[in-house]
Short mmCIF file of C-alpha atoms and ligand atoms in Angstrom, two decimals:
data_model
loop_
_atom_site.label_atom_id
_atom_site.label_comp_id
_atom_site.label_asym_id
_atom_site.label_seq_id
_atom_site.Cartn_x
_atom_site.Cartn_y
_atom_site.Cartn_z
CA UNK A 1 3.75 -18.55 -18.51
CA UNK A 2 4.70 -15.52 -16.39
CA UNK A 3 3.86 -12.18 -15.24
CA UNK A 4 4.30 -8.73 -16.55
CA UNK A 5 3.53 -5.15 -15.04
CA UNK A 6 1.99 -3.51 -18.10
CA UNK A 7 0.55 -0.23 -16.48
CA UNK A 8 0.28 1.75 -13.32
CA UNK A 9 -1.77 5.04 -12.06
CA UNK A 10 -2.80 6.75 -9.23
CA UNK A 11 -4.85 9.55 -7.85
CA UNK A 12 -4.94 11.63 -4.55
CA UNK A 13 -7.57 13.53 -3.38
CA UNK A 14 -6.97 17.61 -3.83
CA UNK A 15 -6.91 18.71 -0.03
CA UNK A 16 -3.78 18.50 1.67
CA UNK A 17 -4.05 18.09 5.39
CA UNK A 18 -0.63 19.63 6.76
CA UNK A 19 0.71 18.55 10.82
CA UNK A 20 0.41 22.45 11.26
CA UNK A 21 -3.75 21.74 10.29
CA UNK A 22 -3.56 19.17 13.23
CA UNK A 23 -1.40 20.96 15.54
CA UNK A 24 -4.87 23.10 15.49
CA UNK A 25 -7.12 19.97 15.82
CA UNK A 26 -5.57 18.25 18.29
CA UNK A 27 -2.82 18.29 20.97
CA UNK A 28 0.23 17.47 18.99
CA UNK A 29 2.67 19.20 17.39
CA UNK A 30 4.61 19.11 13.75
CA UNK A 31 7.75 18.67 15.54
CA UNK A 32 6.27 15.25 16.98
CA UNK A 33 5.04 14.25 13.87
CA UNK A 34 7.61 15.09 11.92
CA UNK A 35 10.50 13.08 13.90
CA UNK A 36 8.46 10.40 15.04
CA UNK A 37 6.49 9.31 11.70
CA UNK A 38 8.63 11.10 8.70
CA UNK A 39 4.81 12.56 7.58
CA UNK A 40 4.54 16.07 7.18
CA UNK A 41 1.67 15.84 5.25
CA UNK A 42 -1.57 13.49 3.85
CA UNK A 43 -3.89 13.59 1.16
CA UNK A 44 -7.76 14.13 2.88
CA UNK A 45 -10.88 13.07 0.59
CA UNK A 46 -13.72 15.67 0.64
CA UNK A 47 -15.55 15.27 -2.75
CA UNK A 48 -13.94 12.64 -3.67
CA UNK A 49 -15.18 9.14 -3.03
CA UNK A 50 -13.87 5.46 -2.79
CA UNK A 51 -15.13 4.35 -6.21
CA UNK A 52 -14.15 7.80 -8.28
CA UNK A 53 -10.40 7.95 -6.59
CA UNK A 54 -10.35 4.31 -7.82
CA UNK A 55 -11.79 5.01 -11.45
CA UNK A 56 -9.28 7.99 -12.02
CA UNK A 57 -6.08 5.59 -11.04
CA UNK A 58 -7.26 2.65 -13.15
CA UNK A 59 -7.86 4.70 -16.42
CA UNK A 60 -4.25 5.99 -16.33
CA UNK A 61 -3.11 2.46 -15.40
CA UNK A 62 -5.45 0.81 -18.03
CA UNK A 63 -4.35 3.80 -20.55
CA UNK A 64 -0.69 3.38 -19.65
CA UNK A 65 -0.94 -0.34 -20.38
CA UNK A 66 -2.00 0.80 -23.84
CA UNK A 67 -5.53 -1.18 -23.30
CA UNK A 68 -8.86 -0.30 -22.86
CA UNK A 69 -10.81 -1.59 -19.83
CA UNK A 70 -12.93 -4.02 -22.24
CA UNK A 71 -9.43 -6.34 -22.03
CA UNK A 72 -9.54 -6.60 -18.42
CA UNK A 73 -10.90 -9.87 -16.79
CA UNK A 74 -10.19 -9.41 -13.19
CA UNK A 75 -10.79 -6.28 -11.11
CA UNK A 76 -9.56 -7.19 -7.72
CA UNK A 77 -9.55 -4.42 -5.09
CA UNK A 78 -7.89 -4.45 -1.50
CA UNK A 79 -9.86 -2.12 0.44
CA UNK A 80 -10.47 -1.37 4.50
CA UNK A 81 -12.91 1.13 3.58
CA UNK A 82 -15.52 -0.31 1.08
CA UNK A 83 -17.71 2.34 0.05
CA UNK A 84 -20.89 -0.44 0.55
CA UNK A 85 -21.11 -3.61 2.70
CA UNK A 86 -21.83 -5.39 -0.80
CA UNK A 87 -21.51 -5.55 -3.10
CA UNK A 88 -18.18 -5.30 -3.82
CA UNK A 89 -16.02 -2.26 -4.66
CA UNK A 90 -14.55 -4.38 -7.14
CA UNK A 91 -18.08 -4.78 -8.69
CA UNK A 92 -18.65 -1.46 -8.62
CA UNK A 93 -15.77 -0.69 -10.43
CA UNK A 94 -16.04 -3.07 -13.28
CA UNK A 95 -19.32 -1.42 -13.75
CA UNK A 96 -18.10 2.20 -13.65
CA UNK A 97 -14.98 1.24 -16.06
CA UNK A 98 -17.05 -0.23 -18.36
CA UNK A 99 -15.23 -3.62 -18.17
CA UNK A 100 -18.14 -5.62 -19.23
CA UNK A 101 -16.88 -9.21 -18.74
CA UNK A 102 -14.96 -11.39 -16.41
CA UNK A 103 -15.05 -10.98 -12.59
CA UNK A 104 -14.46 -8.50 -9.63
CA UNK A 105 -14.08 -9.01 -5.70
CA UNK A 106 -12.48 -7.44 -2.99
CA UNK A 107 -9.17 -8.62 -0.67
CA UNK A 108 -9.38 -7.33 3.46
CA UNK A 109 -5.92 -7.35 3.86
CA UNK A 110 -5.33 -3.95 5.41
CA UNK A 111 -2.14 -2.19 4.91
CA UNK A 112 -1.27 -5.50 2.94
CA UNK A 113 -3.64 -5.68 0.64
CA UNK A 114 -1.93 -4.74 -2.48
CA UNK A 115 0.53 -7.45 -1.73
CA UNK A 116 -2.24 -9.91 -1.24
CA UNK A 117 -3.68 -8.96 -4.60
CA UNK A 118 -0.47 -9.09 -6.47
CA UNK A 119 0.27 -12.29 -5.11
CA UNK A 120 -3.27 -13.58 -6.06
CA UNK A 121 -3.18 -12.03 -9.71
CA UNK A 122 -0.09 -13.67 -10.44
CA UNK A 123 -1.82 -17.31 -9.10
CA UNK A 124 -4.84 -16.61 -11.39
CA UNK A 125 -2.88 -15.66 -14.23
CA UNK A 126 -0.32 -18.53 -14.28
CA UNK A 127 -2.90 -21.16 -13.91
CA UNK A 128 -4.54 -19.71 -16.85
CA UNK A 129 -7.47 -18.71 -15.46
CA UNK A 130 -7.33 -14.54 -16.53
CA UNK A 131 -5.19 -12.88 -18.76
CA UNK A 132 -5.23 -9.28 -18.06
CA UNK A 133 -6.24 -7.98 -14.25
CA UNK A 134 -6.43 -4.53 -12.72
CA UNK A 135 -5.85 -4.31 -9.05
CA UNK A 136 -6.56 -1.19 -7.08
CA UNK A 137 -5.69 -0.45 -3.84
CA UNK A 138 -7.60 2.70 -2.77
CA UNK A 139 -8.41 4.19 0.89
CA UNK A 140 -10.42 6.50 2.64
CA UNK A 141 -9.44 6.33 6.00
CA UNK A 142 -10.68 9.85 6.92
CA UNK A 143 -13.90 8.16 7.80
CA UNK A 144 -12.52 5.72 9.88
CA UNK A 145 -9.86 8.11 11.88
CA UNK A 146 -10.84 9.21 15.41
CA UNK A 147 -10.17 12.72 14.70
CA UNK A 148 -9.69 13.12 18.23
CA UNK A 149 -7.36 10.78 18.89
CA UNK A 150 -3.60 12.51 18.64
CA UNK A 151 -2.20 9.00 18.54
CA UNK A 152 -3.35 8.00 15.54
CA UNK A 153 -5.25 10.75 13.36
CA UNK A 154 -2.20 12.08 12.78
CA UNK A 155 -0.89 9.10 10.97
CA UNK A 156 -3.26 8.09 8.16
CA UNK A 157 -4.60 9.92 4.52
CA UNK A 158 -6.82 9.08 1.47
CA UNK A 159 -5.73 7.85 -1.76
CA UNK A 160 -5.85 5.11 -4.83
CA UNK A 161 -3.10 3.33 -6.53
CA UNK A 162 -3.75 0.69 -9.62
CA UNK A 163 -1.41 -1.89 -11.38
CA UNK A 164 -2.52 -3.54 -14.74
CA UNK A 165 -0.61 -6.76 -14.92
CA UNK A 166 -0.95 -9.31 -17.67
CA UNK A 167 0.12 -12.45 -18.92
CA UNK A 168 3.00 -12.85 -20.93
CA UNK A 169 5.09 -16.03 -22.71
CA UNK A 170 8.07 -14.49 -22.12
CA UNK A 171 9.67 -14.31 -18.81
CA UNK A 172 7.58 -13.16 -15.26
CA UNK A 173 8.16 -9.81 -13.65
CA UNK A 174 6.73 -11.43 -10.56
CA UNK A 175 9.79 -13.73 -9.46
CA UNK A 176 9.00 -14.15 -5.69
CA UNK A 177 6.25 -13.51 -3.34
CA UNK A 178 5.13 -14.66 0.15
CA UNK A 179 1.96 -14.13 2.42
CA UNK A 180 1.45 -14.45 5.88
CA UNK A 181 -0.82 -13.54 8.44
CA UNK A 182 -1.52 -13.94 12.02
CA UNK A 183 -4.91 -13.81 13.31
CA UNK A 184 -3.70 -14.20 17.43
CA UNK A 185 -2.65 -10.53 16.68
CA UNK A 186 -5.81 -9.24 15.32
CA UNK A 187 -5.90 -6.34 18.18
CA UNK A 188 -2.44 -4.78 17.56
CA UNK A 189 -4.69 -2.62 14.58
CA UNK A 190 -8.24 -3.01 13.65
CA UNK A 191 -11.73 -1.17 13.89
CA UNK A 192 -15.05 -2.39 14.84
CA UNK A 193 -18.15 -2.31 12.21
CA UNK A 194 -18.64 1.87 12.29
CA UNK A 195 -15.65 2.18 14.48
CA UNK A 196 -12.41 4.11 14.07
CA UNK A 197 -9.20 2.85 13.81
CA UNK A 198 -7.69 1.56 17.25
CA UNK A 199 -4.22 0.78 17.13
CA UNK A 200 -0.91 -0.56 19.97
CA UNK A 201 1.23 1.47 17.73
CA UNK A 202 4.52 0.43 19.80
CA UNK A 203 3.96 -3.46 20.30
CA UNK A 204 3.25 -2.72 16.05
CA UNK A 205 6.03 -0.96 15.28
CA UNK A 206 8.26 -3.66 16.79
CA UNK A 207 6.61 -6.87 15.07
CA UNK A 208 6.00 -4.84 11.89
CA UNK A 209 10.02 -4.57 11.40
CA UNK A 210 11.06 -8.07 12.48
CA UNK A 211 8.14 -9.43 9.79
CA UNK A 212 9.05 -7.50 7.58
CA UNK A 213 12.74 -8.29 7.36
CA UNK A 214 12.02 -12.04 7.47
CA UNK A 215 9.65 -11.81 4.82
CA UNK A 216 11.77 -9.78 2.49
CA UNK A 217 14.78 -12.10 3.43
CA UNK A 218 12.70 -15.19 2.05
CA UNK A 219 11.36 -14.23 -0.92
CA UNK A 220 15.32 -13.28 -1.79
CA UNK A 221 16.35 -16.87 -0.98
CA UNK A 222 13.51 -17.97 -2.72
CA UNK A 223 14.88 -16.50 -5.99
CA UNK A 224 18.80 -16.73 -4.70
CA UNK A 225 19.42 -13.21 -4.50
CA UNK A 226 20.98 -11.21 -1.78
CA UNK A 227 19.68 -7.24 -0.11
CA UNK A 228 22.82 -6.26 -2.49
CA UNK A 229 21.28 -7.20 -5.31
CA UNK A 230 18.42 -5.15 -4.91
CA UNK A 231 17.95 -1.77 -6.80
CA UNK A 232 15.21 -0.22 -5.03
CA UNK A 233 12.96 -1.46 -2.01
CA UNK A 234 9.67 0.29 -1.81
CA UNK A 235 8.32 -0.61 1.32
CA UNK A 236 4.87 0.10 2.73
CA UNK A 237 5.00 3.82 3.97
CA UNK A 238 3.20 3.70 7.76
CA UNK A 239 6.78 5.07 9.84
CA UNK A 240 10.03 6.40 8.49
CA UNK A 241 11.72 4.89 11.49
CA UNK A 242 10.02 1.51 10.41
CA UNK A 243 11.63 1.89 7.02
CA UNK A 244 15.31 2.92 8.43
CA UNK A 245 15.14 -0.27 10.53
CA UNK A 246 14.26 -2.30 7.91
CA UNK A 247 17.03 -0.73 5.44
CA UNK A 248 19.71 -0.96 8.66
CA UNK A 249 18.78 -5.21 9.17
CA UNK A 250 19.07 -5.39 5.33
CA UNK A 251 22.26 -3.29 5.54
CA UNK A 252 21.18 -1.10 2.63
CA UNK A 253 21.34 2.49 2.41
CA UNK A 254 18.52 4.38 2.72
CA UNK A 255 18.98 5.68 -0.74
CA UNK A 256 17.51 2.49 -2.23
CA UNK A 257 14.09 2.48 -0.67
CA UNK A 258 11.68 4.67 -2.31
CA UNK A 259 9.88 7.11 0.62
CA UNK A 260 6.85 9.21 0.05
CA UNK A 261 5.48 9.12 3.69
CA UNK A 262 6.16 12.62 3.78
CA UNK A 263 3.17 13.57 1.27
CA UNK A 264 0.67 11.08 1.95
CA UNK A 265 1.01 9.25 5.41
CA UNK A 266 -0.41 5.99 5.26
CA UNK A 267 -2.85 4.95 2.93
CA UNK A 268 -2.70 1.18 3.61
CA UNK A 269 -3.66 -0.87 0.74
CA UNK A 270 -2.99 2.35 -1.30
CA UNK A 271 0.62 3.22 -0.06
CA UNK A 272 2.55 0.58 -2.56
CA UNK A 273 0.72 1.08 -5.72
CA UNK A 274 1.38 4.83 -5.23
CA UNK A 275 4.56 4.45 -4.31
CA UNK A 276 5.48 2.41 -7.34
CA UNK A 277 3.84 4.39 -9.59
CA UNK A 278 5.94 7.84 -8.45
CA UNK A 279 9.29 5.26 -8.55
CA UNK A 280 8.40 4.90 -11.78
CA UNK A 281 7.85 8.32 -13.22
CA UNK A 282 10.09 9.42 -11.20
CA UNK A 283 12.89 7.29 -13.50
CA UNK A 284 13.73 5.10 -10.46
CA UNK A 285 13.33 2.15 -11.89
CA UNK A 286 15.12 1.01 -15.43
CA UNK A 287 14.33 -1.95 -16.98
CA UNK A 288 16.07 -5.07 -15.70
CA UNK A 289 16.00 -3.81 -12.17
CA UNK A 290 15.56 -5.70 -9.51
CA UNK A 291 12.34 -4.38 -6.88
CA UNK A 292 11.45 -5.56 -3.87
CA UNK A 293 7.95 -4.78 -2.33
CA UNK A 294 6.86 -5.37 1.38
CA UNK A 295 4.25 -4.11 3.52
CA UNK A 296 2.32 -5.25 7.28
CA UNK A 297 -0.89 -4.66 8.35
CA UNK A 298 -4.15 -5.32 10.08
CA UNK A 299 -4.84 -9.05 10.76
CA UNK A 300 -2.20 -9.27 11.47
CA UNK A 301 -0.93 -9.78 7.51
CA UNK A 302 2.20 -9.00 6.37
CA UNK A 303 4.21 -9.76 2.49
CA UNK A 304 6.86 -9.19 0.02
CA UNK A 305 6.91 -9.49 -3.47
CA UNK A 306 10.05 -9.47 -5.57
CA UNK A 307 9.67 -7.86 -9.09
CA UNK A 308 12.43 -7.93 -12.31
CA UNK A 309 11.13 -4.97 -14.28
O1 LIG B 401 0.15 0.43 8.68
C1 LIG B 401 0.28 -0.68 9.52
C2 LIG B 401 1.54 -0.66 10.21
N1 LIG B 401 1.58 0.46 11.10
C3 LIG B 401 2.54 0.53 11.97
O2 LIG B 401 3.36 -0.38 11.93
C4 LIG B 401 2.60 1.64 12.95
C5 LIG B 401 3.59 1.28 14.00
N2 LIG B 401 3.72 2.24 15.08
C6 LIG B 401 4.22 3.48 14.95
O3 LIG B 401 4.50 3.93 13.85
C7 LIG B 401 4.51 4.28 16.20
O4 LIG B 401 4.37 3.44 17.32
C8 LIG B 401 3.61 5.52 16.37
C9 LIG B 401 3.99 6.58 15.35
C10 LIG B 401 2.17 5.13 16.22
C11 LIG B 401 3.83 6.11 17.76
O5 LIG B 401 5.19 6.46 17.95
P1 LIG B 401 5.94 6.00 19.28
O6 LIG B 401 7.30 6.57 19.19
O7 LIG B 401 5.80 4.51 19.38
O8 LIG B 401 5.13 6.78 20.38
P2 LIG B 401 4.37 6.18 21.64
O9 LIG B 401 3.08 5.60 21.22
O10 LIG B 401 5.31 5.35 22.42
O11 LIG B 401 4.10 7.52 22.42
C12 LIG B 401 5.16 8.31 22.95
C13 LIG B 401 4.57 9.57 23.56
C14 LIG B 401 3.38 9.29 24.47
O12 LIG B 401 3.46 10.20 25.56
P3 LIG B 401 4.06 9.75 26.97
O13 LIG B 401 3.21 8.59 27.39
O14 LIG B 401 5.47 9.37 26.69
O15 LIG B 401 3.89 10.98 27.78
C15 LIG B 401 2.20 9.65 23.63
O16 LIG B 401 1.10 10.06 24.39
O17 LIG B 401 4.08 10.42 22.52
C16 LIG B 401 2.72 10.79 22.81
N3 LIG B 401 2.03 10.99 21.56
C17 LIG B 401 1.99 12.17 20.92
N4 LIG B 401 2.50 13.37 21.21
C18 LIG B 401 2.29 14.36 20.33
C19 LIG B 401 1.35 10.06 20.83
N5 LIG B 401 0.87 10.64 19.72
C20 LIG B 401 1.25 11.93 19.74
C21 LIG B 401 1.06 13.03 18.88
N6 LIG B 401 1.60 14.22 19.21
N7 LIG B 401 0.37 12.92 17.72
#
């Protein structure tokens, strides 16, 4: 039993938040921003809400999987920024969808989470346990930004990505996938019950590239392939300078990792799923191609996932 990706969607909120908005909030400058992180811009969340960014990317993913959401049996969600304390945002979306049946819970996995999820799906699903689940990774991190804090407001946006995947008799998409985490490292990036986001963005950005690699360099082994034989890397988007790194120790070109930093920032848990649902429309991905996800985050927790489309 294996596998497949049957559908992906996405939605981000309407108001774009540009670095010439912050240069006017705080003491920093588009320049700065620009060269330092690759962002230029990020999605910001003023109607919208956790739950409805979350609906509107799961009915395109559920649509584009050509099934309704009565065939789901597993919501699973990776959130940091639950819309309730419980019950879960998974919950609440199985109600809102309309799923009906089955289960629903939530993965803390920060900037990871999507990772986590895809990992656990594919468990669930080969054991025989679900047949059909719909992860969502979706963010609001506006509410948990210090919007005084230059060093890291100017990093993060809003946003929901969601993957239907399914089981199949023929062979897996899902070839190769690791998790890790690190709890010693917890205070590298967290926030405190009602408290904003506090992060050591340089000790990060340091461990966050060395995980990364060796995480992406075992799940290869695992399924004895090498960075050549990779057709597109889409990485989680927190720093373009991250993602150079990574594509220099790889020694692949920058033009196979997908970037959208740019737009969006970081959305943690929501950066892959969006990010492989623009790959995809965007025709970056044929069929038989070989995809390798990776992302680090709070917890520390860091992952890859390799993918044959
Ligand atoms: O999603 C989870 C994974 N996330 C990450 O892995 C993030 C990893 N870290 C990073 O991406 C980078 O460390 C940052 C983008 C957060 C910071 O970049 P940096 O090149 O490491 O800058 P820094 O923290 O070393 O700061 C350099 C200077 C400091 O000034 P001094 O001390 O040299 O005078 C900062 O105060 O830049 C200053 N600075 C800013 N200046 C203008 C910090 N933030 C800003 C800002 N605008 N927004």
């Amino acid at each position: 039993m294996g596998t497949r990706i049957s559908g992906t969607g996405i939605y981000v909120p309407k108001t774009v938040l540009t670095n010439r908005d912050l240069e006017r909030m705080v003491d920093t400058s588009d320049e700065w921003i620009t060269t330092r992180t690759g962002i230029k811009e990020r999605r910001i969340a003023k109607e919208e809400t956790v739950i409805n960014m979350a609906i509107r990317a799961s009915e395109e993913a559920i649509r584009n999987a050509g099934l309704v959401p009565e065939d789901i049996d597993l919501v699973l969600v990776a959130t940091l920024t639950p819309e309730k304390r419980f019950p879960s945002t998974g919950c609440l979306i199985q109600s809102k969808l309309g799923v009906g049946k089955g289960f629903a819970f939530d993965i803390t996995a920060a900037c990871s989470g999507f990772i986590y999820a895809l990992d656990v799906a594919d468990a669930l699903i080969k054991s025989g346990k679900v047949e059909r689940v719909l992860i969502v990774g979706v963010e609001k991190l506006s509410e948990i930004v210090d919007w005084e804090d230059r060093s890291t407001c100017v990093l993060f946006g809003d946003g929901a990505g969601a993957v239907v995947v399914e089981n199949s008799d023929t062979e897996s998409d899902l070839i190769a996938s690791r998790m890790y985490s690190d709890g010693d490292l917890w205070d590298l990036l967290y926030a405190e019950n009602g408290g904003y986001i506090r992060m050591r963005g340089r000790e990060l950005f340091k461990v966050a590239i060395r995980n990364m690699e060796e995480v992406c360099r075992e799940v290869m082994e695992e399924a004895g392939v090498s960075p050549e034989d990779i057709d597109l890397v889409i990485p989680h988007q927190a720093n373009i300078r991250i993602i150079r790194s990574l594509a220099e120790r790889l020694g692949l070109p920058m033009s196979r990792f997908f970037v959208n930093i740019e737009r969006y920032g970081n959305t943690s848990a929501a950066s892959i799923p969006i990010a492989l649902h623009e790959a995809i429309k965007e025709g970056r991905i044929d069929r038989g191609d070989l995809v390798l996800l990776t992302a680090m985050g709070g917890g520390l927790t860091w992952g890859a996932t390799l993918i044959r489309f």
